[in-house]
Each structure stands twice: as structure tokens, then as C-alpha cells.
């Protein structure tokens, strides 16, 4: 047990000796932050995939349009 740790698992903070913080609260905040990070990564990845698919569709449409124009003028 740490000198700043009390029996209930809380810690005294250096800035305010009377203030305590429970180590499980730190763990909960860490888990929330990790969860938010994972959500953001999933969201960014999802939108990136959507953008890439849209760009590929535009590129495909441009090729098809170019082929139609060339076919039209070659006849």
C-alpha cells in the first residue's frame, strides 16, 4: 500500500491533501476515453471507406462517360 493510499483505495492528491480520488474512478475515465477513441476510429474508418467508394464510383462513371463520348464521335 502506497503512503498516499487510504484503506478504501482512494489517494490523497498533492495539490489538496484533503481531496481524495478513488483509483476505480481513474480506471473508469480511462475506459471511457478508450471507448471514445475506438468509436472515433470506427467512425473515421467508416466515412473514409464511404468516401473511397464514392470516389471509385465517380472515376468509374467518368470512364464510362468518356467511352460513350468516344463511341458517339467515332461513329
Short mmCIF file of N, CA and C in Angstrom, two decimals:
data_model
loop_
_atom_site.label_atom_id
_atom_site.label_comp_id
_atom_site.label_asym_id
_atom_site.label_seq_id
_atom_site.Cartn_x
_atom_site.Cartn_y
_atom_site.Cartn_z
N UNK A 1 0.85 -1.18 0.00
CA UNK A 1 0.00 0.00 0.00
C UNK A 1 0.89 1.24 0.00
N UNK A 2 0.57 2.19 -0.85
CA UNK A 2 1.28 3.44 -1.01
C UNK A 2 1.03 4.34 0.20
N UNK A 3 1.98 5.24 0.50
CA UNK A 3 1.80 6.15 1.65
C UNK A 3 0.64 7.12 1.45
N UNK A 4 0.29 7.42 0.19
CA UNK A 4 -0.83 8.31 -0.09
C UNK A 4 -2.15 7.57 -0.23
N UNK A 5 -2.08 6.23 -0.23
CA UNK A 5 -3.30 5.44 -0.42
C UNK A 5 -3.96 5.17 0.92
N UNK A 6 -5.27 5.35 0.96
CA UNK A 6 -6.00 5.04 2.18
C UNK A 6 -6.60 3.64 2.07
N UNK A 7 -7.20 3.17 3.14
CA UNK A 7 -7.73 1.81 3.18
C UNK A 7 -8.86 1.59 2.18
N UNK A 8 -9.59 2.65 1.82
CA UNK A 8 -10.71 2.48 0.89
C UNK A 8 -10.28 2.52 -0.58
N UNK A 9 -8.97 2.58 -0.82
CA UNK A 9 -8.47 2.55 -2.20
C UNK A 9 -8.37 3.91 -2.84
N UNK A 10 -8.67 4.97 -2.07
CA UNK A 10 -8.56 6.32 -2.63
C UNK A 10 -7.16 6.86 -2.36
N UNK A 11 -6.80 7.89 -3.10
CA UNK A 11 -5.49 8.51 -2.97
C UNK A 11 -5.64 9.96 -2.58
N UNK A 12 -4.70 10.44 -1.76
CA UNK A 12 -4.64 11.86 -1.45
C UNK A 12 -3.87 12.54 -2.57
N UNK A 13 -4.40 13.64 -3.05
CA UNK A 13 -3.72 14.37 -4.12
C UNK A 13 -2.75 15.37 -3.51
N UNK A 14 -1.64 15.61 -4.20
CA UNK A 14 -0.63 16.53 -3.69
C UNK A 14 -1.12 17.96 -3.63
N UNK A 15 -1.97 18.37 -4.56
CA UNK A 15 -2.41 19.75 -4.60
C UNK A 15 -3.32 20.10 -3.44
N UNK A 16 -4.16 19.17 -3.06
CA UNK A 16 -5.09 19.40 -1.96
C UNK A 16 -5.11 18.15 -1.10
N UNK A 17 -4.41 18.16 0.03
CA UNK A 17 -4.27 16.95 0.84
C UNK A 17 -5.60 16.36 1.33
N UNK A 18 -6.62 17.18 1.46
CA UNK A 18 -7.91 16.68 1.93
C UNK A 18 -8.71 16.01 0.82
N UNK A 19 -8.37 16.29 -0.42
CA UNK A 19 -9.11 15.74 -1.54
C UNK A 19 -8.64 14.32 -1.82
N UNK A 20 -9.60 13.44 -2.10
CA UNK A 20 -9.26 12.05 -2.42
C UNK A 20 -9.85 11.69 -3.77
N UNK A 21 -9.19 10.77 -4.44
CA UNK A 21 -9.73 10.25 -5.69
C UNK A 21 -9.61 8.73 -5.64
N UNK A 22 -10.65 8.06 -6.02
CA UNK A 22 -10.66 6.60 -5.99
C UNK A 22 -10.01 6.07 -7.26
N UNK A 23 -9.18 5.06 -7.10
CA UNK A 23 -8.45 4.52 -8.25
C UNK A 23 -9.41 3.93 -9.29
N UNK A 24 -10.59 3.45 -8.84
CA UNK A 24 -11.55 2.91 -9.81
C UNK A 24 -12.12 4.03 -10.67
N UNK A 25 -12.19 5.24 -10.12
CA UNK A 25 -12.66 6.37 -10.92
C UNK A 25 -11.68 6.65 -12.06
N UNK A 26 -10.40 6.54 -11.78
CA UNK A 26 -9.38 6.74 -12.82
C UNK A 26 -9.54 5.67 -13.89
N UNK A 27 -9.76 4.42 -13.46
CA UNK A 27 -9.96 3.33 -14.41
C UNK A 27 -11.18 3.54 -15.27
N UNK A 28 -12.27 4.02 -14.65
CA UNK A 28 -13.50 4.28 -15.40
C UNK A 28 -13.29 5.36 -16.45
N UNK A 29 -12.61 6.44 -16.07
CA UNK A 29 -12.33 7.53 -17.01
C UNK A 29 -11.46 7.02 -18.15
N UNK A 30 -10.46 6.21 -17.81
CA UNK A 30 -9.58 5.64 -18.84
C UNK A 30 -10.39 4.78 -19.81
N UNK A 31 -11.28 3.95 -19.27
CA UNK A 31 -12.11 3.10 -20.13
C UNK A 31 -13.03 3.92 -21.02
N UNK A 32 -13.57 5.01 -20.48
CA UNK A 32 -14.44 5.89 -21.27
C UNK A 32 -13.64 6.51 -22.41
N UNK A 33 -12.43 6.99 -22.09
CA UNK A 33 -11.58 7.61 -23.11
C UNK A 33 -11.22 6.59 -24.19
N UNK A 34 -10.85 5.38 -23.79
CA UNK A 34 -10.52 4.34 -24.77
C UNK A 34 -11.73 4.00 -25.63
N UNK A 35 -12.90 3.97 -25.00
CA UNK A 35 -14.13 3.68 -25.75
C UNK A 35 -14.43 4.77 -26.77
N UNK A 36 -14.26 6.03 -26.35
CA UNK A 36 -14.49 7.15 -27.26
C UNK A 36 -13.49 7.09 -28.42
N UNK A 37 -12.23 6.81 -28.10
CA UNK A 37 -11.21 6.70 -29.15
C UNK A 37 -11.56 5.60 -30.15
N UNK A 38 -12.00 4.45 -29.64
CA UNK A 38 -12.38 3.35 -30.53
C UNK A 38 -13.56 3.75 -31.41
N UNK A 39 -14.53 4.45 -30.82
CA UNK A 39 -15.69 4.90 -31.60
C UNK A 39 -15.27 5.87 -32.69
N UNK A 40 -14.38 6.80 -32.35
CA UNK A 40 -13.92 7.77 -33.34
C UNK A 40 -13.16 7.08 -34.47
N UNK A 41 -12.32 6.12 -34.11
CA UNK A 41 -11.57 5.38 -35.14
C UNK A 41 -12.53 4.64 -36.06
N UNK A 42 -13.54 3.98 -35.47
CA UNK A 42 -14.53 3.27 -36.30
C UNK A 42 -15.29 4.22 -37.19
N UNK A 43 -15.68 5.38 -36.65
CA UNK A 43 -16.43 6.36 -37.43
C UNK A 43 -15.58 6.91 -38.57
N UNK A 44 -14.34 7.26 -38.26
CA UNK A 44 -13.44 7.81 -39.28
C UNK A 44 -13.18 6.76 -40.37
N UNK A 45 -12.96 5.51 -39.96
CA UNK A 45 -12.72 4.43 -40.92
C UNK A 45 -13.94 4.22 -41.81
N UNK A 46 -15.13 4.24 -41.19
CA UNK A 46 -16.37 4.06 -41.94
C UNK A 46 -16.54 5.15 -42.99
N UNK A 47 -16.36 6.43 -42.58
CA UNK A 47 -16.52 7.53 -43.52
C UNK A 47 -15.43 7.53 -44.58
N UNK A 48 -14.23 7.11 -44.21
CA UNK A 48 -13.14 7.02 -45.18
C UNK A 48 -13.50 5.99 -46.25
N UNK A 49 -14.04 4.85 -45.82
CA UNK A 49 -14.46 3.82 -46.78
C UNK A 49 -15.57 4.33 -47.69
N UNK A 50 -16.52 5.07 -47.11
CA UNK A 50 -17.60 5.63 -47.92
C UNK A 50 -17.05 6.61 -48.95
N UNK A 51 -16.10 7.44 -48.54
CA UNK A 51 -15.51 8.43 -49.46
C UNK A 51 -14.76 7.72 -50.57
N UNK A 52 -13.98 6.68 -50.21
CA UNK A 52 -13.22 5.94 -51.22
C UNK A 52 -14.17 5.28 -52.22
N UNK A 53 -15.26 4.67 -51.71
CA UNK A 53 -16.23 4.04 -52.61
C UNK A 53 -16.87 5.07 -53.54
N UNK A 54 -17.17 6.25 -53.00
CA UNK A 54 -17.77 7.32 -53.80
C UNK A 54 -16.79 7.78 -54.88
N UNK A 55 -15.52 7.94 -54.50
CA UNK A 55 -14.51 8.36 -55.46
C UNK A 55 -14.33 7.32 -56.56
N UNK A 56 -14.36 6.04 -56.17
CA UNK A 56 -14.23 4.97 -57.17
C UNK A 56 -15.43 4.97 -58.12
N UNK A 57 -16.62 5.23 -57.59
CA UNK A 57 -17.82 5.29 -58.43
C UNK A 57 -17.73 6.46 -59.41
N UNK A 58 -17.26 7.60 -58.92
CA UNK A 58 -17.11 8.78 -59.79
C UNK A 58 -16.10 8.48 -60.90
N UNK A 59 -14.98 7.86 -60.52
CA UNK A 59 -13.95 7.53 -61.50
C UNK A 59 -14.49 6.55 -62.55
N UNK A 60 -15.25 5.55 -62.08
CA UNK A 60 -15.86 4.57 -63.00
C UNK A 60 -16.85 5.27 -63.93
N UNK A 61 -17.67 6.17 -63.36
CA UNK A 61 -18.64 6.91 -64.18
C UNK A 61 -17.94 7.79 -65.21
N UNK A 62 -16.81 8.39 -64.83
CA UNK A 62 -16.06 9.22 -65.77
C UNK A 62 -15.53 8.38 -66.93
N UNK A 63 -15.03 7.19 -66.62
CA UNK A 63 -14.53 6.29 -67.67
C UNK A 63 -15.66 5.87 -68.60
N UNK A 64 -16.82 5.55 -68.02
CA UNK A 64 -17.96 5.14 -68.83
C UNK A 64 -18.44 6.30 -69.70
N UNK A 65 -18.47 7.50 -69.14
CA UNK A 65 -18.90 8.67 -69.91
C UNK A 65 -17.92 8.94 -71.05
N UNK A 66 -16.63 8.83 -70.76
CA UNK A 66 -15.61 9.05 -71.79
C UNK A 66 -15.76 8.01 -72.91
N UNK A 67 -16.01 6.76 -72.53
CA UNK A 67 -16.20 5.71 -73.54
C UNK A 67 -17.43 5.98 -74.39
N UNK A 68 -18.51 6.46 -73.78
CA UNK A 68 -19.73 6.78 -74.54
C UNK A 68 -19.47 7.92 -75.52
N UNK A 69 -18.76 8.95 -75.06
CA UNK A 69 -18.46 10.10 -75.92
C UNK A 69 -17.58 9.66 -77.09
N UNK A 70 -16.53 8.89 -76.80
CA UNK A 70 -15.64 8.41 -77.87
C UNK A 70 -16.40 7.52 -78.85
N UNK A 71 -17.27 6.68 -78.33
CA UNK A 71 -18.07 5.80 -79.18
C UNK A 71 -19.02 6.63 -80.05
N UNK A 72 -19.61 7.66 -79.48
CA UNK A 72 -20.55 8.52 -80.21
C UNK A 72 -19.84 9.23 -81.36
N UNK A 73 -18.66 9.80 -81.08
CA UNK A 73 -17.96 10.57 -82.11
C UNK A 73 -17.23 9.69 -83.11
N UNK A 74 -16.95 8.44 -82.76
CA UNK A 74 -16.25 7.57 -83.71
C UNK A 74 -17.20 7.01 -84.76
N UNK A 75 -18.49 7.05 -84.51
CA UNK A 75 -19.47 6.52 -85.49
C UNK A 75 -19.87 7.57 -86.45
#
